[in-house]
Amino acid sequence: MTPGERQKLRLGLAFISPWIIGFAVFGLYPVAMAVYFSFCDYDILRSPILIGTENYTYMLQDEIFWLSLWNTAYYAAFAVPLGLIMALLCAVLLNKEILGRSIFRTLFYIPAIVPLVGVAMIWLWLFNGQFGLVNYALSYLFGIQGPLWLDDPAWTKNTLILSQVWQIGGTMVLFLAGLQDVPRSLYESAELDGANSLRKFWSITIPMVSPVIYFNLIMGIIGGMQEFVKPFVMLGPDGGPERSALLYAVYLYQNAFTYNNMGYACAMAVVLFGIILFLTWLAHVGMRRHLYYAGD
């Protein structure tokens, strides 16, 4: 490396040093300490005591841990794909030349910027078993009695999934951006060959926006496995009746700040990181052969 190149390197490092320092202090250090505390008996008020893998061993016997993991897996397995499909369909519809398209795009995006606590409070009232608008609409339009959405263990997780699908605005905007890059000539060629709308959607739109689907899938997995605010506000820290909707992040919060068992909470955080890492790798392996990038 020549003296000039070394000088440029030092200058470049100096420019990015604020980011490096911030990442080390607010990113790497907390992660490293969480891993360390996961091997400790630690309650914040006293000094941590090393106990080896005891937190992880206890986790294997903790029935509530497995219940929260199952609830979270169920929630993510339905909420993530359902949200992706709804967002893609809305994006395709709002990409058409229709009257008032900008207004519709804004209306669909607004739920994504509403504070999560406010969203949870709205759904809390909408899904009220006695006075909620959802049950009133079901009774008025179809003559059926709606379930106790938030009080029946069979419906609590499904209620959370339905409330999550409503906030597809951010994902929809990314799909809309991806659809802008699909060449019109591809659709015109397909029309000359006699392809119908469904065929064009499946053979042109899906492959051309596959990188956006991939990105949204990864972000959906990360967000779904860490869902916290809505279940906490709508169903309380115990996850509703019989802990039927106690999600992983809520149980982690309980251990950290209700039971002051910070060491066990850190162990749960490390396990959650490993689960998300594995699911991300699984999604990457499953989709890498179906991704299409322009120029490949």
Coordinates of C-alpha atoms in Angstrom, one line a residue, residues 12-259:
G12 CA -12.0 7.1 5.1
L13 CA -11.8 5.5 8.6
A14 CA -12.0 9.0 10.2
F15 CA -15.1 9.8 8.3
I16 CA -16.9 6.5 9.3
S17 CA -15.5 6.5 12.8
P18 CA -18.7 8.0 14.4
W19 CA -20.7 5.0 12.9
I20 CA -18.0 2.5 14.0
I21 CA -18.0 3.9 17.6
G22 CA -21.9 4.0 17.7
F23 CA -22.1 0.4 16.3
A24 CA -19.6 -0.9 18.8
V25 CA -21.2 0.9 21.8
F26 CA -24.9 0.4 21.0
G27 CA -24.7 -2.8 18.9
L28 CA -21.7 -5.1 19.6
Y29 CA -21.3 -4.3 23.4
P30 CA -25.0 -5.0 24.3
V31 CA -25.0 -8.3 22.3
A32 CA -21.7 -9.4 23.9
M33 CA -23.0 -8.6 27.4
A34 CA -26.3 -10.4 26.7
V35 CA -24.4 -13.5 25.8
Y36 CA -22.3 -13.2 29.0
F37 CA -25.3 -12.6 31.2
S38 CA -27.0 -15.6 29.7
F39 CA -24.5 -17.7 31.7
C40 CA -25.1 -15.8 34.9
D41 CA -27.6 -15.5 37.7
Y42 CA -28.4 -11.8 37.3
D43 CA -31.2 -9.6 38.6
I44 CA -29.8 -6.1 37.7
L45 CA -29.7 -5.1 41.5
R46 CA -26.8 -7.5 42.4
S47 CA -23.6 -8.4 40.6
P48 CA -23.9 -11.3 38.1
I49 CA -22.8 -14.7 39.3
L50 CA -21.6 -17.2 36.8
I51 CA -23.7 -20.4 36.8
G52 CA -22.6 -22.0 33.5
T53 CA -25.4 -23.4 31.3
E54 CA -28.0 -23.6 34.1
N55 CA -30.3 -21.0 32.4
Y56 CA -30.3 -23.0 29.2
T57 CA -30.9 -26.3 31.1
Y58 CA -33.8 -24.8 32.9
M59 CA -35.2 -23.5 29.6
L60 CA -35.5 -27.2 28.4
Q61 CA -37.8 -27.9 31.4
D62 CA -39.8 -24.7 31.3
E63 CA -43.2 -25.5 29.9
I64 CA -44.1 -21.8 29.5
F65 CA -41.0 -21.3 27.4
W66 CA -42.2 -24.0 25.0
L67 CA -45.7 -22.7 25.0
S68 CA -44.6 -19.2 24.1
L69 CA -42.3 -20.6 21.4
W70 CA -45.2 -22.6 19.9
N71 CA -47.5 -19.6 20.1
T72 CA -44.9 -17.4 18.3
A73 CA -44.3 -20.1 15.6
Y74 CA -48.0 -20.4 15.0
Y75 CA -48.4 -16.6 14.8
A76 CA -45.4 -16.1 12.4
A77 CA -46.4 -19.1 10.2
F78 CA -49.7 -17.5 9.3
A79 CA -49.1 -13.8 9.8
V80 CA -46.0 -13.5 7.6
P81 CA -47.2 -15.3 4.4
L82 CA -50.7 -13.8 4.8
G83 CA -49.3 -10.3 5.1
L84 CA -47.0 -10.9 2.1
I85 CA -49.8 -12.1 -0.1
M86 CA -52.2 -9.3 0.9
A87 CA -49.5 -6.7 0.4
L88 CA -48.5 -8.0 -3.1
L89 CA -52.2 -8.2 -4.2
C90 CA -52.9 -4.6 -3.0
A91 CA -49.7 -3.4 -4.7
V92 CA -50.7 -5.0 -8.0
L93 CA -54.2 -3.5 -7.8
L94 CA -52.9 0.0 -6.8
N95 CA -50.4 -0.2 -9.7
K96 CA -53.2 -0.1 -12.2
E97 CA -54.3 3.1 -13.8
I98 CA -57.4 3.8 -11.7
L99 CA -59.2 7.0 -10.7
G100 CA -57.9 8.3 -7.3
R101 CA -54.9 5.9 -7.2
S102 CA -52.8 8.3 -5.1
I103 CA -55.6 8.6 -2.5
F104 CA -56.0 4.8 -2.3
R105 CA -52.3 4.3 -1.9
T106 CA -52.3 6.8 0.9
L107 CA -55.2 5.2 2.6
F108 CA -53.6 1.8 2.5
Y109 CA -50.3 3.1 3.8
I110 CA -51.7 5.1 6.7
P111 CA -52.1 2.1 9.1
A112 CA -48.4 1.4 8.8
I113 CA -47.5 4.8 10.4
V114 CA -50.1 4.7 13.2
P115 CA -48.3 4.0 16.6
L116 CA -48.6 0.4 17.6
V117 CA -50.1 1.1 21.0
G118 CA -52.9 3.1 19.3
V119 CA -53.4 0.3 16.8
A120 CA -53.7 -2.2 19.6
M121 CA -56.2 -0.1 21.4
I122 CA -58.3 0.2 18.3
W123 CA -58.3 -3.6 17.7
L124 CA -59.0 -4.1 21.4
W125 CA -62.4 -2.4 21.0
L126 CA -63.1 -3.7 17.5
F127 CA -62.7 -7.3 18.7
N128 CA -64.6 -6.8 22.0
G129 CA -66.8 -9.9 22.3
Q130 CA -69.8 -8.0 23.6
F131 CA -69.6 -4.5 22.2
G132 CA -67.1 -4.8 19.3
L133 CA -67.9 -3.6 15.8
V134 CA -66.6 -6.8 14.3
N135 CA -69.2 -9.0 16.0
Y136 CA -71.9 -6.4 15.4
A137 CA -71.1 -6.4 11.6
L138 CA -71.1 -10.2 11.6
S139 CA -74.5 -10.2 13.3
Y140 CA -76.0 -7.4 11.1
L141 CA -74.7 -8.6 7.7
F142 CA -74.7 -12.4 8.1
G143 CA -76.8 -13.1 11.1
I144 CA -74.1 -15.1 12.9
Q145 CA -72.8 -14.6 16.4
G146 CA -69.1 -13.8 16.4
P147 CA -66.7 -15.5 18.8
L148 CA -65.1 -14.0 21.9
W149 CA -62.0 -13.0 20.0
L150 CA -59.9 -12.0 22.9
D151 CA -61.4 -14.2 25.6
D152 CA -61.6 -17.6 23.9
P153 CA -58.2 -19.5 23.8
A154 CA -59.1 -20.9 20.4
W155 CA -59.4 -17.4 18.9
T156 CA -56.7 -15.3 20.6
K157 CA -53.8 -16.1 18.2
N158 CA -56.0 -15.8 15.2
T159 CA -57.2 -12.4 16.4
L160 CA -53.5 -11.2 16.6
I161 CA -52.9 -12.5 13.0
L162 CA -55.9 -10.7 11.6
S163 CA -54.8 -7.4 13.3
Q164 CA -51.3 -7.8 11.9
V165 CA -52.5 -8.2 8.3
W166 CA -54.1 -4.8 8.5
Q167 CA -50.7 -3.1 8.7
I168 CA -49.3 -4.1 5.3
G169 CA -48.7 -0.5 4.1
G170 CA -44.9 -0.6 4.4
T171 CA -44.6 -3.9 2.7
M172 CA -47.1 -2.8 0.0
V173 CA -45.0 0.3 -0.8
L174 CA -41.9 -1.8 -1.4
F175 CA -43.9 -4.1 -3.7
L176 CA -45.1 -1.0 -5.6
A177 CA -41.5 0.2 -6.0
G178 CA -40.6 -3.2 -7.4
L179 CA -43.5 -3.2 -9.8
Q180 CA -42.3 0.1 -11.3
D181 CA -39.2 -1.7 -12.5
V182 CA -41.0 -4.4 -14.4
P183 CA -40.6 -3.6 -18.2
R184 CA -43.9 -2.9 -20.0
S185 CA -42.5 -4.7 -23.0
L186 CA -42.7 -8.1 -21.1
Y187 CA -46.4 -7.7 -20.6
E188 CA -47.0 -6.5 -24.2
S189 CA -45.1 -9.6 -25.5
A190 CA -47.1 -11.9 -23.3
E191 CA -50.4 -10.3 -24.5
L192 CA -49.3 -10.9 -28.1
D193 CA -48.8 -14.6 -27.2
G194 CA -52.3 -14.7 -25.8
A195 CA -51.4 -14.8 -22.0
N196 CA -54.2 -13.9 -19.7
S197 CA -53.9 -11.7 -16.5
L198 CA -53.3 -14.7 -14.2
R199 CA -50.6 -16.1 -16.5
K200 CA -48.8 -12.7 -16.7
F201 CA -49.0 -12.3 -12.9
W202 CA -47.5 -15.8 -12.3
S203 CA -44.9 -15.8 -15.1
I204 CA -43.8 -12.1 -15.2
T205 CA -44.8 -10.2 -12.1
I206 CA -43.8 -12.8 -9.5
P207 CA -40.3 -13.5 -11.0
M208 CA -39.6 -9.8 -11.5
V209 CA -40.4 -8.8 -8.0
S210 CA -38.9 -12.0 -6.4
P211 CA -36.0 -9.9 -4.8
V212 CA -38.6 -7.7 -3.1
I213 CA -40.5 -10.8 -1.9
Y214 CA -37.3 -12.2 -0.6
F215 CA -36.5 -9.0 1.3
N216 CA -40.0 -8.7 2.8
L217 CA -40.0 -12.4 3.8
I218 CA -36.8 -12.0 5.7
M219 CA -38.0 -8.8 7.4
G220 CA -41.4 -10.5 8.1
I221 CA -39.7 -13.5 9.8
I222 CA -37.6 -11.1 12.0
G223 CA -40.6 -9.0 12.9
G224 CA -43.0 -11.9 13.4
M225 CA -40.7 -13.7 15.8
Q226 CA -40.2 -10.5 17.9
E227 CA -43.8 -9.4 18.0
F228 CA -44.4 -7.7 21.3
V229 CA -46.5 -4.5 21.5
K230 CA -49.9 -5.6 20.2
P231 CA -50.1 -8.9 22.1
F232 CA -48.9 -7.2 25.2
V233 CA -51.5 -4.4 25.0
M234 CA -54.4 -6.5 23.7
L235 CA -54.0 -9.5 25.9
G236 CA -51.8 -8.4 28.8
P237 CA -48.5 -9.7 30.0
D238 CA -49.9 -13.2 30.6
G239 CA -51.0 -13.6 26.9
G240 CA -54.8 -13.9 27.5
P241 CA -56.8 -16.9 28.8
E242 CA -54.7 -19.9 29.5
R243 CA -51.6 -18.1 28.1
S244 CA -53.0 -19.0 24.7
A245 CA -51.4 -16.0 23.0
L246 CA -48.3 -15.6 25.2
L247 CA -45.7 -14.8 22.6
Y248 CA -41.9 -15.3 23.0
A249 CA -41.0 -11.6 23.3
V250 CA -43.7 -11.0 25.9
Y251 CA -42.5 -14.0 28.0
L252 CA -38.9 -12.7 27.6
Y253 CA -40.0 -9.3 28.9
Q254 CA -41.8 -10.9 31.9
N255 CA -38.6 -12.7 32.9
A256 CA -36.5 -9.6 32.5
F257 CA -38.7 -6.9 34.1
T258 CA -41.4 -8.6 36.1
Y259 CA -39.5 -11.5 37.6

